[in-house]
Coordinates of C-alpha atoms and ligand atoms in Angstrom, one line a residue:
X892 CA 3.9 -24.2 20.8
X893 CA 4.9 -23.0 24.3
X894 CA 3.5 -19.7 25.4
X895 CA 4.6 -17.9 28.5
X896 CA 4.0 -14.2 29.0
X897 CA 7.4 -13.1 27.7
X898 CA 8.4 -15.9 25.3
X899 CA 6.8 -17.7 22.5
X900 CA 8.2 -20.7 20.6
X901 CA 6.4 -21.8 17.4
X902 CA 7.1 -24.1 14.5
X903 CA 9.3 -22.2 12.0
X904 CA 7.1 -19.9 9.9
X905 CA 6.9 -19.5 6.1
X906 CA 6.3 -16.3 4.1
X907 CA 3.7 -17.1 1.5
X908 CA 4.2 -13.8 -0.5
X909 CA 7.6 -12.3 -0.9
X910 CA 9.5 -10.1 -3.4
X911 CA 13.2 -10.9 -3.6
X912 CA 14.2 -9.1 -6.8
X913 CA 17.4 -10.1 -8.5
X914 CA 21.1 -9.4 -8.8
X915 CA 22.7 -7.2 -6.1
X916 CA 19.3 -6.4 -4.5
X917 CA 18.6 -10.1 -4.1
X918 CA 21.9 -10.5 -2.3
X919 CA 21.1 -7.6 0.1
X920 CA 17.7 -8.9 1.1
X921 CA 17.5 -12.7 1.0
X922 CA 19.3 -13.2 4.3
X923 CA 16.7 -11.3 6.2
X924 CA 13.9 -13.7 5.1
X925 CA 16.1 -16.8 5.6
X926 CA 16.8 -15.7 9.2
X927 CA 13.1 -15.9 10.1
X928 CA 11.4 -18.2 7.6
X929 CA 11.8 -21.8 6.4
X930 CA 10.3 -21.2 3.0
X931 CA 8.8 -18.4 1.0
X932 CA 6.6 -18.1 -2.1
X933 CA 8.8 -15.9 -4.4
X934 CA 6.9 -13.5 -6.6
X935 CA 7.7 -13.5 -10.3
X936 CA 7.4 -9.8 -11.1
X937 CA 11.0 -9.3 -12.3
X938 CA 11.7 -7.4 -15.5
X939 CA 11.2 -9.3 -17.7
X940 CA 8.8 -11.4 -15.6
X941 CA 9.3 -15.1 -14.7
X942 CA 6.8 -16.6 -17.2
X943 CA 8.2 -20.1 -17.8
X944 CA 9.4 -23.1 -15.7
X945 CA 12.8 -22.6 -17.3
X946 CA 13.0 -19.0 -16.1
X947 CA 11.7 -20.0 -12.6
X948 CA 14.4 -22.7 -12.4
X949 CA 17.1 -20.2 -13.4
X950 CA 15.8 -17.6 -10.9
X951 CA 15.7 -20.3 -8.2
X952 CA 19.4 -21.1 -8.9
X953 CA 20.3 -17.4 -8.5
X954 CA 18.4 -17.2 -5.2
X955 CA 20.2 -20.3 -3.9
X956 CA 23.6 -18.8 -5.1
X957 CA 22.8 -15.5 -3.3
X958 CA 22.0 -17.4 -0.1
X959 CA 25.2 -19.5 -0.3
X960 CA 27.2 -16.3 -0.8
X961 CA 25.6 -14.2 1.9
X962 CA 24.1 -16.6 4.4
X963 CA 25.7 -20.0 3.9
X964 CA 24.3 -21.5 7.1
X965 CA 20.7 -20.7 6.3
X966 CA 18.2 -23.5 5.7
X967 CA 15.8 -21.8 3.4
X968 CA 13.8 -23.0 0.5
X969 CA 12.4 -20.7 -2.2
X970 CA 9.1 -21.8 -3.6
X971 CA 8.8 -20.5 -7.2
X972 CA 5.9 -19.1 -9.1
X973 CA 5.1 -18.2 -12.7
X974 CA 3.7 -14.9 -13.9
X975 CA 0.5 -15.4 -15.8
X976 CA 0.1 -13.5 -19.1
X977 CA -2.5 -13.4 -21.8
X978 CA -0.2 -15.8 -23.7
X979 CA 0.7 -18.4 -21.1
X980 CA 0.4 -21.8 -22.7
X981 CA -1.4 -24.6 -20.8
X982 CA 1.5 -27.0 -21.5
X983 CA 3.7 -24.6 -19.4
X984 CA 1.4 -25.3 -16.5
X985 CA 2.0 -29.0 -16.9
X986 CA 5.7 -28.5 -17.1
X987 CA 5.6 -26.3 -14.0
X988 CA 3.7 -28.9 -12.0
X989 CA 6.1 -31.7 -13.1
X990 CA 9.1 -29.6 -12.1
X991 CA 8.2 -29.8 -8.4
X992 CA 9.7 -26.3 -7.9
X993 CA 6.8 -24.2 -9.0
X994 CA 4.0 -23.9 -6.4
X995 CA 1.7 -21.2 -7.9
X996 CA 0.9 -19.0 -10.8
X997 CA 0.5 -15.3 -10.1
X998 CA -2.3 -13.2 -11.6
X999 CA -1.5 -9.5 -11.9
X1000 CA -4.2 -7.6 -13.6
X1001 CA -2.3 -5.6 -16.2
X1002 CA -1.1 -2.3 -14.7
X1003 CA -2.2 -3.1 -11.1
X1004 CA 1.1 -2.6 -9.4
X1005 CA 5.0 -2.6 -9.6
X1006 CA 6.1 -4.5 -12.8
X1007 CA 2.7 -5.7 -13.8
X1008 CA 2.7 -4.3 -17.4
X1009 CA 2.8 -7.9 -18.8
X1010 CA -0.2 -8.9 -16.7
X1011 CA -3.5 -10.3 -17.8
X1012 CA -6.0 -8.0 -19.6
X1013 CA -9.0 -10.4 -19.6
X1014 CA -8.8 -13.4 -17.3
X1015 CA -11.8 -15.4 -18.4
X1016 CA -11.5 -14.3 -22.0
X1017 CA -7.8 -15.1 -22.4
X1018 CA -6.8 -17.7 -19.9
X1019 CA -9.6 -20.3 -19.8
X1020 CA -7.4 -23.3 -21.0
X1021 CA -4.7 -22.4 -18.6
X1022 CA -7.1 -22.2 -15.7
X1023 CA -8.6 -25.5 -16.7
X1024 CA -5.2 -27.2 -16.5
X1025 CA -4.4 -25.5 -13.2
X1026 CA -7.6 -26.8 -11.7
X1027 CA -6.9 -30.3 -13.1
X1028 CA -3.3 -30.5 -11.8
X1029 CA -3.9 -28.7 -8.5
X1030 CA -1.8 -25.6 -9.2
X1031 CA -2.9 -22.6 -7.1
X1032 CA -3.7 -19.3 -8.7
X1033 CA -2.3 -16.4 -6.6
X1034 CA -4.4 -13.3 -7.2
X1035 CA -3.5 -9.7 -6.9
X1036 CA -7.2 -8.8 -6.2
X1037 CA -7.7 -5.2 -7.4
X1038 CA -9.4 -4.0 -10.5
X1039 CA -7.4 -1.5 -12.6
X1040 CA -10.4 0.5 -13.9
X1041 CA -9.4 4.1 -13.3
X1042 CA -13.0 5.1 -12.7
X1043 CA -13.1 3.0 -9.6
X1044 CA -11.9 4.7 -6.4
X1045 CA -8.5 3.3 -5.4
X1046 CA -9.8 2.3 -2.0
X1047 CA -12.7 0.3 -3.5
X1048 CA -10.7 -1.7 -6.0
X1049 CA -10.5 -4.8 -3.9
X1050 CA -14.2 -4.9 -3.2
X1051 CA -15.1 -4.4 -6.9
X1052 CA -12.6 -7.1 -7.9
X1053 CA -14.5 -9.6 -5.8
X1054 CA -17.7 -8.9 -7.8
X1055 CA -16.1 -8.4 -11.2
X1056 CA -13.4 -11.1 -11.3
X1057 CA -13.3 -13.4 -8.2
X1058 CA -17.0 -14.5 -8.3
X1059 CA -17.1 -15.3 -12.0
X1060 CA -13.7 -17.0 -11.8
X1061 CA -14.7 -19.3 -9.0
X1062 CA -18.1 -20.0 -10.6
X1063 CA -16.3 -21.2 -13.7
X1064 CA -13.5 -23.1 -11.8
X1065 CA -15.0 -24.1 -8.5
X1066 CA -12.2 -26.6 -7.7
X1067 CA -9.3 -24.2 -8.6
X1068 CA -7.1 -23.5 -5.6
X1069 CA -7.1 -19.7 -5.2
X1070 CA -5.1 -17.5 -2.8
X1071 CA -6.4 -13.9 -2.4
X1072 CA -3.1 -12.2 -1.9
X1073 CA -2.4 -9.4 0.5
X1074 CA -6.0 -9.0 1.6
X1075 CA -6.8 -5.5 2.8
X1076 CA -10.6 -5.1 3.4
X1077 CA -13.4 -6.3 5.5
X1078 CA -15.2 -7.2 2.2
X1079 CA -12.3 -9.5 1.3
X1080 CA -12.1 -11.1 4.7
X1081 CA -15.8 -11.8 4.7
X1082 CA -15.6 -13.3 1.2
X1083 CA -12.7 -15.6 1.9
X1084 CA -14.3 -16.7 5.3
X1085 CA -17.6 -17.6 3.7
X1086 CA -16.9 -18.8 0.2
X1087 CA -17.2 -22.4 -0.8
X1088 CA -14.2 -24.4 -2.0
X1089 CA -10.4 -24.2 -1.9
X1090 CA -9.8 -20.5 -1.2
X1091 CA -7.4 -18.8 1.2
X1092 CA -5.8 -15.5 1.7
X1093 CA -2.5 -14.0 2.8
X1094 CA -2.3 -10.9 5.1
X1095 CA 0.7 -8.6 5.5
X1096 CA 2.0 -7.3 8.8
X1097 CA 1.5 -3.7 7.8
X1098 CA -2.2 -4.2 7.0
X1099 CA -2.6 -5.7 10.5
X1100 CA -0.8 -3.0 12.3
X1101 CA -1.6 0.3 10.5
X1102 CA -4.4 2.0 8.8
X1103 CA -4.3 4.7 6.0
X1104 CA -3.6 7.5 8.5
X1105 CA 0.0 6.2 8.5
X1106 CA 0.4 7.5 4.9
X1107 CA -0.2 11.1 6.0
X1108 CA 1.2 11.1 9.6
X1109 CA 2.8 14.6 9.9
X1110 CA 3.2 14.8 6.1
X1111 CA 3.3 12.6 3.0
X1112 CA 5.0 9.3 4.0
X1113 CA 6.2 7.3 0.9
X1114 CA 7.6 4.4 2.9
X1115 CA 4.1 3.5 4.0
X1116 CA 2.8 3.3 0.5
X1117 CA 2.2 -0.1 -1.0
X1118 CA -0.4 -1.7 -3.2
X1119 CA -3.1 -2.6 -2.2
X1120 CA -2.9 0.6 -0.3
X1121 CA -3.5 0.8 3.5
X1122 CA -7.2 1.1 4.3
X1123 CA -9.6 2.4 7.0
X1124 CA -9.4 1.3 10.6
X1125 CA -12.5 -0.9 10.4
X1126 CA -10.8 -2.9 7.6
X1127 CA -7.7 -3.4 9.8
X1128 CA -9.9 -4.6 12.6
X1129 CA -11.6 -7.1 10.2
X1130 CA -8.2 -8.4 9.0
X1131 CA -7.0 -8.9 12.6
X1132 CA -10.2 -11.0 13.3
X1133 CA -9.6 -13.0 10.1
X1134 CA -5.9 -13.6 11.0
X1135 CA -6.7 -15.0 14.5
X1136 CA -9.8 -17.0 13.3
X1137 CA -9.7 -20.8 13.4
X1138 CA -10.9 -21.2 9.8
X1139 CA -7.4 -22.1 8.6
X1140 CA -8.0 -19.9 5.5
X1141 CA -5.7 -17.0 6.5
X1142 CA -1.9 -17.2 6.5
X1143 CA 1.2 -15.1 6.6
X1144 CA 2.5 -13.3 3.5
X1145 CA 4.7 -10.3 4.1
X1146 CA 4.6 -8.8 0.6
X1147 CA 8.0 -7.4 1.6
X1148 CA 8.9 -5.4 -1.5
X1149 CA 12.3 -3.6 -1.5
X1150 CA 12.7 -0.4 -3.4
X1151 CA 15.8 1.9 -3.0
X1152 CA 15.0 5.0 -1.0
X1153 CA 15.3 7.3 -4.0
X1154 CA 12.7 5.3 -5.9
X1155 CA 10.2 5.9 -3.2
X1156 CA 11.1 9.5 -2.2
X1157 CA 10.3 11.0 -5.6
X1158 CA 7.4 12.3 -7.7
X1159 CA 5.5 9.1 -8.6
X1160 CA 7.3 7.0 -5.9
X1161 CA 7.1 3.2 -6.1
X1162 CA 4.6 1.0 -4.2
X1163 CA 6.1 -1.5 -1.7
X1164 CA 7.0 -1.7 2.0
X1165 CA 10.2 -3.5 3.2
X1166 CA 9.3 -5.8 6.1
X1167 CA 11.6 -8.9 5.6
X1168 CA 14.0 -7.7 8.2
X1169 CA 11.5 -7.6 11.1
X1170 CA 8.5 -9.6 9.8
X1171 CA 7.9 -11.7 12.8
X1172 CA 8.5 -8.8 15.2
X1173 CA 5.7 -6.9 13.3
X1174 CA 3.3 -9.8 13.2
X1175 CA 3.9 -10.8 16.9
X1176 CA 3.3 -7.1 17.9
X1177 CA 0.0 -7.1 16.0
X1178 CA -1.3 -10.4 17.5
X1179 CA -0.2 -9.3 21.0
X1180 CA -2.0 -6.0 20.7
X1181 CA -5.3 -7.9 20.5
X1182 CA -4.2 -10.5 23.1
X1183 CA -4.2 -13.4 20.5
X1184 CA -0.6 -14.6 20.4
X1185 CA -2.1 -18.1 20.8
X1186 CA -3.1 -18.0 17.1
X1187 CA 0.2 -16.8 15.7
X1188 CA 1.6 -20.3 15.1
X1189 CA -1.5 -21.4 13.1
X1190 CA -1.3 -18.2 11.0
X1191 CA 2.4 -18.1 10.5
X1192 CA 3.4 -21.8 10.4
X1193 CA 0.5 -24.2 10.0
X1194 CA -2.3 -22.8 7.7
X1195 CA -0.1 -22.1 4.7
X1196 CA 1.5 -25.5 4.4
X1197 CA -1.9 -27.1 4.8
X1198 CA -3.3 -25.1 1.9
X1199 CA -0.3 -25.7 -0.3
X1200 CA -0.1 -29.4 0.6
X1201 CA 3.4 -29.1 2.1
X1202 CA 4.8 -30.4 5.4
X1203 CA 5.1 -28.1 8.4
X1204 CA 8.7 -27.0 9.0
X1205 CA 10.4 -29.1 11.6
X1206 CA 12.6 -26.4 13.1
X1207 CA 11.2 -23.8 15.6
X1208 CA 11.4 -20.0 16.0
X1209 CA 11.5 -18.3 19.4
X1210 CA 10.3 -14.7 20.0
X1211 CA 10.9 -12.8 23.2
X1212 CA 9.0 -9.8 24.6
X1213 CA 11.4 -6.9 24.4
X1214 CA 11.6 -3.5 22.9
X1215 CA 12.9 -3.6 19.3
X1216 CA 13.6 -0.2 17.6
X1217 CA 13.3 -0.6 13.8
X1218 CA 16.5 0.7 12.1
X1219 CA 16.3 3.8 9.9
X1220 CA 17.9 2.2 6.9
X1221 CA 19.6 -0.9 5.6
X1222 CA 22.1 -1.4 2.7
X1223 CA 20.5 -2.2 -0.6
X1224 CA 22.9 -2.9 -3.5
X1225 CA 25.0 0.2 -3.0
X1226 CA 22.0 2.3 -2.0
X1227 CA 19.7 2.0 1.0
X1228 CA 16.2 0.8 1.8
X1229 CA 14.0 2.2 4.6
X1230 CA 12.3 -0.6 6.5
X1231 CA 8.7 -0.1 7.4
X1232 CA 8.0 1.7 10.6
X1233 CA 11.6 2.9 10.9
X1234 CA 12.4 4.5 14.2
X1235 CA 9.4 3.1 15.9
X1236 CA 9.4 0.5 18.8
X1237 CA 7.9 -3.0 18.4
X1238 CA 7.2 -5.3 21.3
X1239 CA 8.8 -8.6 20.3
X1240 CA 12.2 -9.8 19.0
X1241 CA 13.1 -13.0 17.2
X1242 CA 15.8 -14.9 19.1
X1243 CA 18.9 -15.8 17.0
Ligands
NCD2721 C1 5.0 -5.0 -5.0 C2 6.4 -4.8 -5.6 O1 7.0 -3.7 -5.4 O2 6.9 -5.7 -6.4 N1 4.6 -3.7 -4.4 C3 3.7 -3.5 -3.5 O3 3.3 -2.4 -3.2 N2 3.1 -4.6 -2.9 C4 4.1 -5.5 -6.0 C5 2.8 -6.1 -5.4 O4 2.8 -7.1 -4.7 O5 1.8 -5.5 -5.6
ZN2722 ZN1 3.5 -8.5 -3.7

């Protein structure tokens, strides 16, 4: 890493939590990620979800075909995941491991977020055999860490998830690799920092840069709505401290989740922020705001590969200090998507 005041060159980063969708939307978005990242963990919440190695293999081929069509020069590797259901078979985990293309299994508590209807209803009741095999073969469990109990306040669902699901899960499977995805609270950051055993967490750029006021800035702002929802300022501050810590347990995961404008600007708008276009601009701006660009490379490029047991990318990425105005919209399969923080000015730009 070289770090002067106005320029930063780091090993090429990876995105450890990404939604690419499928079909024409996939073709619209995949080039944005491939322009900044060497690899990405591809979330399996398609309709229907990616529940088997065969489906993951076919989805991977569609991603590679979309890349070849839209960005043929990109060197980008999709790292596939399976969607855990109450009915996932433990043999499927062995097949996934042997395939070499599946790098994690995603737990969506049923009903927690976009396309999670097929998710798990009772993790320790229904998935014990699967979790045993995952622990045995070293397959990480990627966790959407929110309870779905409607009696729990939306802003408390991550903290309650730790007590109700994470603690019993990790007591029962202490050697299971677990990624607490898109961490949003001080409670989550403290848990991941202090817990024993193989646990890590991804943090999005939007949870590092913005608090829940952004959802109501001058009116109701659907393009700032994602799940887990933005939290209070004290949680944002705790996430920043986690992201720049030297624990190695926190790494980059954009959770970039494209939805067409009309699907967000409506009654009952979809959850998800689009950040693939300007991910590193957002993260660099966040780290710079607290004077900790020195830790950006570990967070973006080193900690993730170490946890997943993969090599660090050999290429590099250079960012320059410059004003970058986020565009107001981008084409998305004949419609448009509004990128997060559209119209605002960020402090860093990725160099081509
Ligand atoms: C994601 C999506 O749209 O697929 N939405 C979101 O708000 N993050 C799903 C998810 O990761 O929860
Ligand atoms: Zn996600």
